[in-house]
PDB file of C-alpha atoms in Angstrom:
ATOM      1  CA  GLU A 236      -6.270 -13.068   8.109  1.00  0.00           C
ATOM      2  CA  THR A 237      -5.938  -9.295   7.925  1.00  0.00           C
ATOM      3  CA  GLY A 238      -9.527  -8.406   8.764  1.00  0.00           C
ATOM      4  CA  VAL A 239     -10.093  -7.129   5.212  1.00  0.00           C
ATOM      5  CA  THR A 240     -11.689  -9.611   2.807  1.00  0.00           C
ATOM      6  CA  GLN A 241     -11.745  -9.179  -0.951  1.00  0.00           C
ATOM      7  CA  THR A 242     -13.748 -11.191  -3.473  1.00  0.00           C
ATOM      8  CA  PRO A 243     -13.213 -12.544  -6.003  1.00  0.00           C
ATOM      9  CA  ARG A 244      -9.490 -13.266  -5.683  1.00  0.00           C
ATOM     10  CA  HIS A 245      -9.212 -13.766  -9.434  1.00  0.00           C
ATOM     11  CA  LEU A 246     -11.354 -12.370 -12.241  1.00  0.00           C
ATOM     12  CA  VAL A 247     -11.080 -12.682 -16.008  1.00  0.00           C
ATOM     13  CA  MET A 248     -13.361 -10.489 -18.073  1.00  0.00           C
ATOM     14  CA  GLY A 249     -13.845  -9.335 -21.615  1.00  0.00           C
ATOM     15  CA  MET A 250     -13.772  -5.668 -22.542  1.00  0.00           C
ATOM     16  CA  THR A 251     -17.543  -5.498 -22.870  1.00  0.00           C
ATOM     17  CA  ASN A 252     -18.366  -7.201 -19.568  1.00  0.00           C
ATOM     18  CA  LYS A 253     -19.630  -5.622 -16.374  1.00  0.00           C
ATOM     19  CA  LYS A 254     -18.313  -7.017 -13.129  1.00  0.00           C
ATOM     20  CA  SER A 255     -17.782  -5.887  -9.547  1.00  0.00           C
ATOM     21  CA  LEU A 256     -15.078  -6.311  -6.931  1.00  0.00           C
ATOM     22  CA  LYS A 257     -16.161  -6.519  -3.312  1.00  0.00           C
ATOM     23  CA  CYS A 258     -14.339  -5.597  -0.129  1.00  0.00           C
ATOM     24  CA  GLU A 259     -15.449  -6.042   3.472  1.00  0.00           C
ATOM     25  CA  GLN A 260     -13.548  -4.981   6.577  1.00  0.00           C
ATOM     26  CA  HIS A 261     -14.141  -6.501  10.014  1.00  0.00           C
ATOM     27  CA  LEU A 262     -11.943  -4.065  11.937  1.00  0.00           C
ATOM     28  CA  GLY A 263     -14.456  -1.331  12.763  1.00  0.00           C
ATOM     29  CA  HIS A 264     -12.496   1.181  10.675  1.00  0.00           C
ATOM     30  CA  ASN A 265     -14.110   4.296   9.222  1.00  0.00           C
ATOM     31  CA  ALA A 266     -12.030   4.803   6.083  1.00  0.00           C
ATOM     32  CA  MET A 267     -11.661   2.522   3.048  1.00  0.00           C
ATOM     33  CA  TYR A 268      -9.489   2.683  -0.056  1.00  0.00           C
ATOM     34  CA  TRP A 269      -8.980   1.187  -3.507  1.00  0.00           C
ATOM     35  CA  TYR A 270      -5.430   0.872  -4.852  1.00  0.00           C
ATOM     36  CA  LYS A 271      -4.245  -0.497  -8.200  1.00  0.00           C
ATOM     37  CA  GLN A 272      -0.966  -2.414  -8.363  1.00  0.00           C
ATOM     38  CA  SER A 273       0.609  -3.058 -11.771  1.00  0.00           C
ATOM     39  CA  ALA A 274       3.875  -4.921 -12.296  1.00  0.00           C
ATOM     40  CA  LYS A 275       6.974  -2.909 -11.342  1.00  0.00           C
ATOM     41  CA  LYS A 276       4.933   0.231 -10.612  1.00  0.00           C
ATOM     42  CA  PRO A 277       4.083   1.830  -7.262  1.00  0.00           C
ATOM     43  CA  LEU A 278       0.671   1.252  -5.793  1.00  0.00           C
ATOM     44  CA  GLU A 279      -1.682   3.811  -7.325  1.00  0.00           C
ATOM     45  CA  LEU A 280      -4.333   5.289  -5.061  1.00  0.00           C
ATOM     46  CA  MET A 281      -7.701   5.253  -6.837  1.00  0.00           C
ATOM     47  CA  PHE A 282     -10.413   6.167  -4.339  1.00  0.00           C
ATOM     48  CA  VAL A 283     -10.718   7.090  -0.663  1.00  0.00           C
ATOM     49  CA  TYR A 284     -13.894   6.928   1.425  1.00  0.00           C
ATOM     50  CA  ASN A 285     -14.102   8.494   4.879  1.00  0.00           C
ATOM     51  CA  PHE A 286     -17.253   7.748   6.875  1.00  0.00           C
ATOM     52  CA  LYS A 287     -18.869   6.444   3.628  1.00  0.00           C
ATOM     53  CA  GLU A 288     -18.186   9.721   1.784  1.00  0.00           C
ATOM     54  CA  GLN A 289     -15.790   9.791  -1.151  1.00  0.00           C
ATOM     55  CA  THR A 290     -12.963  12.192  -0.356  1.00  0.00           C
ATOM     56  CA  GLU A 291     -10.513  11.285  -3.089  1.00  0.00           C
ATOM     57  CA  ASN A 292     -10.832  10.352  -6.737  1.00  0.00           C
ATOM     58  CA  ASN A 293      -7.336  10.219  -8.144  1.00  0.00           C
ATOM     59  CA  SER A 294      -8.270  11.012 -11.760  1.00  0.00           C
ATOM     60  CA  VAL A 295      -9.606   7.517 -12.267  1.00  0.00           C
ATOM     61  CA  PRO A 296     -11.403   6.814 -15.588  1.00  0.00           C
ATOM     62  CA  SER A 297     -15.177   6.560 -15.334  1.00  0.00           C
ATOM     63  CA  ARG A 298     -15.103   2.898 -16.367  1.00  0.00           C
ATOM     64  CA  PHE A 299     -14.204   2.335 -12.686  1.00  0.00           C
ATOM     65  CA  SER A 300     -17.102   3.212 -10.401  1.00  0.00           C
ATOM     66  CA  PRO A 301     -16.780   2.877  -6.615  1.00  0.00           C
ATOM     67  CA  GLU A 302     -19.616   2.371  -4.168  1.00  0.00           C
ATOM     68  CA  CYS A 303     -19.489   2.513  -0.376  1.00  0.00           C
ATOM     69  CA  PRO A 304     -22.886   1.649   1.139  1.00  0.00           C
ATOM     70  CA  ASN A 305     -21.542   1.674   4.716  1.00  0.00           C
ATOM     71  CA  SER A 306     -18.245   1.887   6.589  1.00  0.00           C
ATOM     72  CA  SER A 307     -17.644  -1.854   6.324  1.00  0.00           C
ATOM     73  CA  HIS A 308     -18.257  -2.471   2.632  1.00  0.00           C
ATOM     74  CA  LEU A 309     -16.664  -1.131  -0.519  1.00  0.00           C
ATOM     75  CA  PHE A 310     -17.292  -2.092  -4.130  1.00  0.00           C
ATOM     76  CA  LEU A 311     -15.526  -1.342  -7.377  1.00  0.00           C
ATOM     77  CA  HIS A 312     -17.828  -1.658 -10.382  1.00  0.00           C
ATOM     78  CA  LEU A 313     -16.040  -2.385 -13.656  1.00  0.00           C
ATOM     79  CA  HIS A 314     -17.440  -1.624 -17.103  1.00  0.00           C
ATOM     80  CA  THR A 315     -15.884  -1.707 -20.600  1.00  0.00           C
ATOM     81  CA  LEU A 316     -12.360  -2.083 -19.292  1.00  0.00           C
ATOM     82  CA  GLN A 317      -9.199  -2.098 -21.389  1.00  0.00           C
ATOM     83  CA  PRO A 318      -6.427  -4.731 -21.375  1.00  0.00           C
ATOM     84  CA  GLU A 319      -4.123  -2.200 -19.659  1.00  0.00           C
ATOM     85  CA  ASP A 320      -6.503  -2.252 -16.686  1.00  0.00           C
ATOM     86  CA  SER A 321      -5.285  -5.755 -15.888  1.00  0.00           C
ATOM     87  CA  ALA A 322      -3.678  -5.515 -12.448  1.00  0.00           C
ATOM     88  CA  LEU A 323      -3.993  -6.443  -8.791  1.00  0.00           C
ATOM     89  CA  TYR A 324      -6.694  -4.331  -7.141  1.00  0.00           C
ATOM     90  CA  LEU A 325      -6.170  -3.884  -3.446  1.00  0.00           C
ATOM     91  CA  CYS A 326      -8.692  -2.748  -0.894  1.00  0.00           C
ATOM     92  CA  ALA A 327      -7.545  -1.274   2.419  1.00  0.00           C
ATOM     93  CA  SER A 328      -9.047   0.231   5.536  1.00  0.00           C
ATOM     94  CA  SER A 329      -7.826   2.458   8.351  1.00  0.00           C
ATOM     95  CA  GLN A 330      -9.116   4.149  11.461  1.00  0.00           C
ATOM     96  CA  VAL A 331      -9.278   7.914  11.063  1.00  0.00           C
ATOM     97  CA  ARG A 332      -8.726   9.923  14.251  1.00  0.00           C
ATOM     98  CA  ALA A 333      -7.265  13.251  15.361  1.00  0.00           C
ATOM     99  CA  THR A 334      -3.786  11.791  15.696  1.00  0.00           C
ATOM    100  CA  ASN A 335      -4.299   9.513  12.744  1.00  0.00           C
ATOM    101  CA  THR A 336      -1.182   7.624  11.842  1.00  0.00           C
ATOM    102  CA  GLY A 337      -2.784   6.383   8.677  1.00  0.00           C
ATOM    103  CA  GLU A 338      -1.513   2.817   8.726  1.00  0.00           C
ATOM    104  CA  LEU A 339      -3.481   0.768   6.259  1.00  0.00           C
ATOM    105  CA  PHE A 340      -4.778  -2.768   6.581  1.00  0.00           C
ATOM    106  CA  PHE A 341      -4.919  -4.395   3.161  1.00  0.00           C
ATOM    107  CA  GLY A 342      -6.921  -7.256   1.769  1.00  0.00           C
ATOM    108  CA  GLU A 343      -5.292  -9.987  -0.297  1.00  0.00           C
ATOM    109  CA  GLY A 344      -6.299  -8.315  -3.537  1.00  0.00           C
ATOM    110  CA  SER A 345      -8.337  -9.193  -6.610  1.00  0.00           C
ATOM    111  CA  ARG A 346      -6.237 -10.189  -9.618  1.00  0.00           C
ATOM    112  CA  LEU A 347      -8.025  -8.825 -12.685  1.00  0.00           C
ATOM    113  CA  THR A 348      -7.280  -9.889 -16.243  1.00  0.00           C
ATOM    114  CA  VAL A 349      -9.004  -8.068 -19.093  1.00  0.00           C
ATOM    115  CA  LEU A 350      -8.996  -9.903 -22.410  1.00  0.00           C
TER     116      LEU A 350
ATOM    117  CA  SER B 181       4.926  16.614  -7.699  1.00  0.00           C
ATOM    118  CA  GLN B 182       5.406  14.754  -4.436  1.00  0.00           C
ATOM    119  CA  LYS B 183       7.323  11.535  -4.912  1.00  0.00           C
ATOM    120  CA  ILE B 184       8.452   8.511  -2.950  1.00  0.00           C
ATOM    121  CA  GLU B 185      11.351   6.644  -4.524  1.00  0.00           C
ATOM    122  CA  GLN B 186      12.966   3.371  -3.619  1.00  0.00           C
ATOM    123  CA  ASN B 187      16.141   3.264  -5.615  1.00  0.00           C
ATOM    124  CA  SER B 188      16.855  -0.446  -5.582  1.00  0.00           C
ATOM    125  CA  GLU B 189      14.451  -2.706  -7.382  1.00  0.00           C
ATOM    126  CA  ALA B 190      16.107  -5.791  -5.891  1.00  0.00           C
ATOM    127  CA  LEU B 191      18.578  -6.632  -3.156  1.00  0.00           C
ATOM    128  CA  ASN B 192      20.273  -9.999  -2.615  1.00  0.00           C
ATOM    129  CA  ILE B 193      22.048 -10.763   0.646  1.00  0.00           C
ATOM    130  CA  GLN B 194      23.398 -13.715   2.586  1.00  0.00           C
ATOM    131  CA  GLU B 195      21.555 -15.088   5.587  1.00  0.00           C
ATOM    132  CA  GLY B 196      22.738 -13.511   8.834  1.00  0.00           C
ATOM    133  CA  LYS B 197      23.776 -10.225   7.234  1.00  0.00           C
ATOM    134  CA  THR B 198      22.015  -6.878   7.662  1.00  0.00           C
ATOM    135  CA  ALA B 199      19.766  -5.758   4.826  1.00  0.00           C
ATOM    136  CA  THR B 200      19.502  -2.003   4.286  1.00  0.00           C
ATOM    137  CA  LEU B 201      16.777  -0.572   2.070  1.00  0.00           C
ATOM    138  CA  THR B 202      16.501   3.078   1.045  1.00  0.00           C
ATOM    139  CA  CYS B 203      13.496   5.358   0.602  1.00  0.00           C
ATOM    140  CA  ASN B 204      13.824   8.924  -0.668  1.00  0.00           C
ATOM    141  CA  TYR B 205      11.120  11.571  -0.902  1.00  0.00           C
ATOM    142  CA  THR B 206      11.083  14.710  -3.034  1.00  0.00           C
ATOM    143  CA  ASN B 207       9.160  17.957  -3.255  1.00  0.00           C
ATOM    144  CA  TYR B 208       7.658  17.801   0.206  1.00  0.00           C
ATOM    145  CA  SER B 209       8.259  17.016   3.868  1.00  0.00           C
ATOM    146  CA  PRO B 210       6.028  14.216   5.150  1.00  0.00           C
ATOM    147  CA  ALA B 211       5.187  14.210   8.838  1.00  0.00           C
ATOM    148  CA  TYR B 212       5.925  10.481   8.948  1.00  0.00           C
ATOM    149  CA  LEU B 213       6.967   7.552   6.815  1.00  0.00           C
ATOM    150  CA  GLN B 214       5.648   4.004   6.896  1.00  0.00           C
ATOM    151  CA  TRP B 215       7.137   0.686   5.848  1.00  0.00           C
ATOM    152  CA  TYR B 216       5.172  -2.326   4.642  1.00  0.00           C
ATOM    153  CA  ARG B 217       6.048  -5.870   3.664  1.00  0.00           C
ATOM    154  CA  GLN B 218       4.399  -7.563   0.677  1.00  0.00           C
ATOM    155  CA  ASP B 219       4.675 -11.254  -0.165  1.00  0.00           C
ATOM    156  CA  PRO B 220       3.915 -12.497  -3.708  1.00  0.00           C
ATOM    157  CA  GLY B 221       0.182 -12.581  -4.424  1.00  0.00           C
ATOM    158  CA  ARG B 222      -0.677 -11.011  -1.052  1.00  0.00           C
ATOM    159  CA  GLY B 223      -1.609  -7.548   0.156  1.00  0.00           C
ATOM    160  CA  PRO B 224       0.976  -5.333   1.913  1.00  0.00           C
ATOM    161  CA  VAL B 225       1.302  -5.661   5.688  1.00  0.00           C
ATOM    162  CA  PHE B 226       2.196  -2.661   7.879  1.00  0.00           C
ATOM    163  CA  LEU B 227       5.519  -2.970   9.730  1.00  0.00           C
ATOM    164  CA  LEU B 228       6.674   0.327  11.195  1.00  0.00           C
ATOM    165  CA  LEU B 229       5.971   4.034  11.250  1.00  0.00           C
ATOM    166  CA  ILE B 230       8.523   6.741  11.999  1.00  0.00           C
ATOM    167  CA  ARG B 231       7.676  10.418  12.590  1.00  0.00           C
ATOM    168  CA  GLU B 232       9.785  13.330  11.382  1.00  0.00           C
ATOM    169  CA  ASN B 233      10.874  14.180  14.934  1.00  0.00           C
ATOM    170  CA  GLU B 234      12.098  10.602  15.542  1.00  0.00           C
ATOM    171  CA  LYS B 235      15.581   9.752  14.363  1.00  0.00           C
ATOM    172  CA  GLU B 236      15.196   6.004  14.794  1.00  0.00           C
ATOM    173  CA  LYS B 237      12.550   3.368  15.552  1.00  0.00           C
ATOM    174  CA  ARG B 238      13.059  -0.298  16.349  1.00  0.00           C
ATOM    175  CA  LYS B 239      10.886  -3.394  16.388  1.00  0.00           C
ATOM    176  CA  GLU B 240      12.581  -6.723  17.034  1.00  0.00           C
ATOM    177  CA  ARG B 241      15.125  -7.172  14.189  1.00  0.00           C
ATOM    178  CA  LEU B 242      13.803  -4.149  12.284  1.00  0.00           C
ATOM    179  CA  LYS B 243      15.169  -0.626  12.506  1.00  0.00           C
ATOM    180  CA  VAL B 244      13.998   2.457  10.629  1.00  0.00           C
ATOM    181  CA  THR B 245      15.716   5.843  10.468  1.00  0.00           C
ATOM    182  CA  PHE B 246      14.390   9.178   9.229  1.00  0.00           C
ATOM    183  CA  ASP B 247      16.805  11.873   8.028  1.00  0.00           C
ATOM    184  CA  THR B 248      14.894  15.055   7.151  1.00  0.00           C
ATOM    185  CA  THR B 249      18.088  16.723   5.903  1.00  0.00           C
ATOM    186  CA  LEU B 250      18.805  14.006   3.370  1.00  0.00           C
ATOM    187  CA  LYS B 251      15.035  13.483   2.800  1.00  0.00           C
ATOM    188  CA  GLN B 252      15.593   9.801   3.311  1.00  0.00           C
ATOM    189  CA  SER B 253      14.508   6.833   5.384  1.00  0.00           C
ATOM    190  CA  LEU B 254      16.582   3.690   5.808  1.00  0.00           C
ATOM    191  CA  PHE B 255      15.031   0.330   6.700  1.00  0.00           C
ATOM    192  CA  HIS B 256      17.343  -2.259   8.260  1.00  0.00           C
ATOM    193  CA  ILE B 257      16.761  -5.960   8.928  1.00  0.00           C
ATOM    194  CA  THR B 258      19.482  -7.374  11.157  1.00  0.00           C
ATOM    195  CA  ALA B 259      20.419 -11.071  11.280  1.00  0.00           C
ATOM    196  CA  SER B 260      18.400 -11.601   8.106  1.00  0.00           C
ATOM    197  CA  GLN B 261      16.682 -14.922   7.436  1.00  0.00           C
ATOM    198  CA  PRO B 262      15.329 -16.497   4.227  1.00  0.00           C
ATOM    199  CA  ALA B 263      11.839 -15.883   5.665  1.00  0.00           C
ATOM    200  CA  ASP B 264      12.532 -12.142   5.391  1.00  0.00           C
ATOM    201  CA  SER B 265      12.514 -12.464   1.590  1.00  0.00           C
ATOM    202  CA  ALA B 266       9.704 -10.247   0.327  1.00  0.00           C
ATOM    203  CA  THR B 267       9.069  -6.852  -1.260  1.00  0.00           C
ATOM    204  CA  TYR B 268       9.328  -3.918   1.129  1.00  0.00           C
ATOM    205  CA  LEU B 269       7.350  -0.747   0.437  1.00  0.00           C
ATOM    206  CA  CYS B 270       7.878   2.759   1.738  1.00  0.00           C
ATOM    207  CA  ALA B 271       4.872   5.086   2.031  1.00  0.00           C
ATOM    208  CA  ALA B 272       3.959   8.588   3.189  1.00  0.00           C
ATOM    209  CA  LEU B 273       0.983  10.890   3.280  1.00  0.00           C
ATOM    210  CA  SER B 274       0.788  13.158   0.266  1.00  0.00           C
ATOM    211  CA  GLY B 275      -1.097  16.354   0.851  1.00  0.00           C
ATOM    212  CA  GLY B 276      -4.670  15.143   0.926  1.00  0.00           C
ATOM    213  CA  TYR B 277      -6.421  13.717   3.921  1.00  0.00           C
ATOM    214  CA  ASN B 278      -5.554  10.047   4.251  1.00  0.00           C
ATOM    215  CA  LYS B 279      -3.878  10.053   0.849  1.00  0.00           C
ATOM    216  CA  LEU B 280      -1.011   7.601   1.286  1.00  0.00           C
ATOM    217  CA  ILE B 281       1.426   7.230  -1.628  1.00  0.00           C
ATOM    218  CA  PHE B 282       3.883   4.381  -2.060  1.00  0.00           C
ATOM    219  CA  GLY B 283       7.287   3.761  -3.551  1.00  0.00           C
ATOM    220  CA  ALA B 284       7.684   1.013  -6.125  1.00  0.00           C
ATOM    221  CA  GLY B 285       9.225  -1.298  -3.529  1.00  0.00           C
ATOM    222  CA  THR B 286      12.494  -3.201  -3.112  1.00  0.00           C
ATOM    223  CA  ARG B 287      12.449  -6.950  -3.570  1.00  0.00           C
ATOM    224  CA  LEU B 288      14.692  -8.516  -0.937  1.00  0.00           C
ATOM    225  CA  ALA B 289      16.071 -12.041  -1.366  1.00  0.00           C
ATOM    226  CA  VAL B 290      17.919 -13.590   1.577  1.00  0.00           C
ATOM    227  CA  HIS B 291      19.967 -16.622   0.550  1.00  0.00           C
ATOM    228  CA  PRO B 292      20.890 -19.461   2.949  1.00  0.00           C
TER     229      PRO B 292
END
C-alpha cells in the first residue's frame, strides 16, 4: 500500500467512449502528477498540479483532460482516444517544500486499452 | 533537450554478485538524481536520492554514486538476490518546478 490509490486498475474502451481515471492520495501531499508509461519507453510526464493548480501540461493532446478538485484527488478524463494511447497511466504525489527533494509516491497504475 | 539515459535495457547476473546499473544525463546538470524500483504491473517505488555535492550514498545493500564530471550515476546492489529482480529507473528534475523526468529503465534479473 503506497498511500496512492488508482481506479480502475484495468480499463478497455472504444475510440468513441468517454471514461475517467481516478487517483486519491492519503499522504497529505500537496502536489499530484499524471505519467504515461508505454512499453520500452521512459515514463512521460503529462500533468502536474501544485496546491490544486495545474503547473505543467507537457504538450498533451486535448483528448486527455485532467481535473484536480482538491489536493487529495486527481482525475484524468478520456475522450475519443486512439489505439496508440493504450498504456499504463500512473498517478503520483509528492510533498512540495522549500528544500523539496521531489521524491514521488506512485499508485499502482491504470492499464488502459483502446480498441 | 535534457535527457536521462539508461544504457542497458536488461542485465542478468548470478545471485550473490554485485549488480551495477548506469544512468547518464545530457544537456544539463541536475541538482540531484533519484532511483526507483518497479515490479511488473506495479507503480515505481522510490529507493534513493543523491545530490550533486554527494559522491556516494548507501542504504543497506544499495549504493549510489554521482559523478558530475562524467555526468553519470551508478546504482549498485551488493550480494544480489532473486528478489532484487525488477526494473530500476533513474530520474532527475528537468527545469520546471517539480518536473521529474525518467530514464527508460534497466530490467535486472538475478538468477539463483
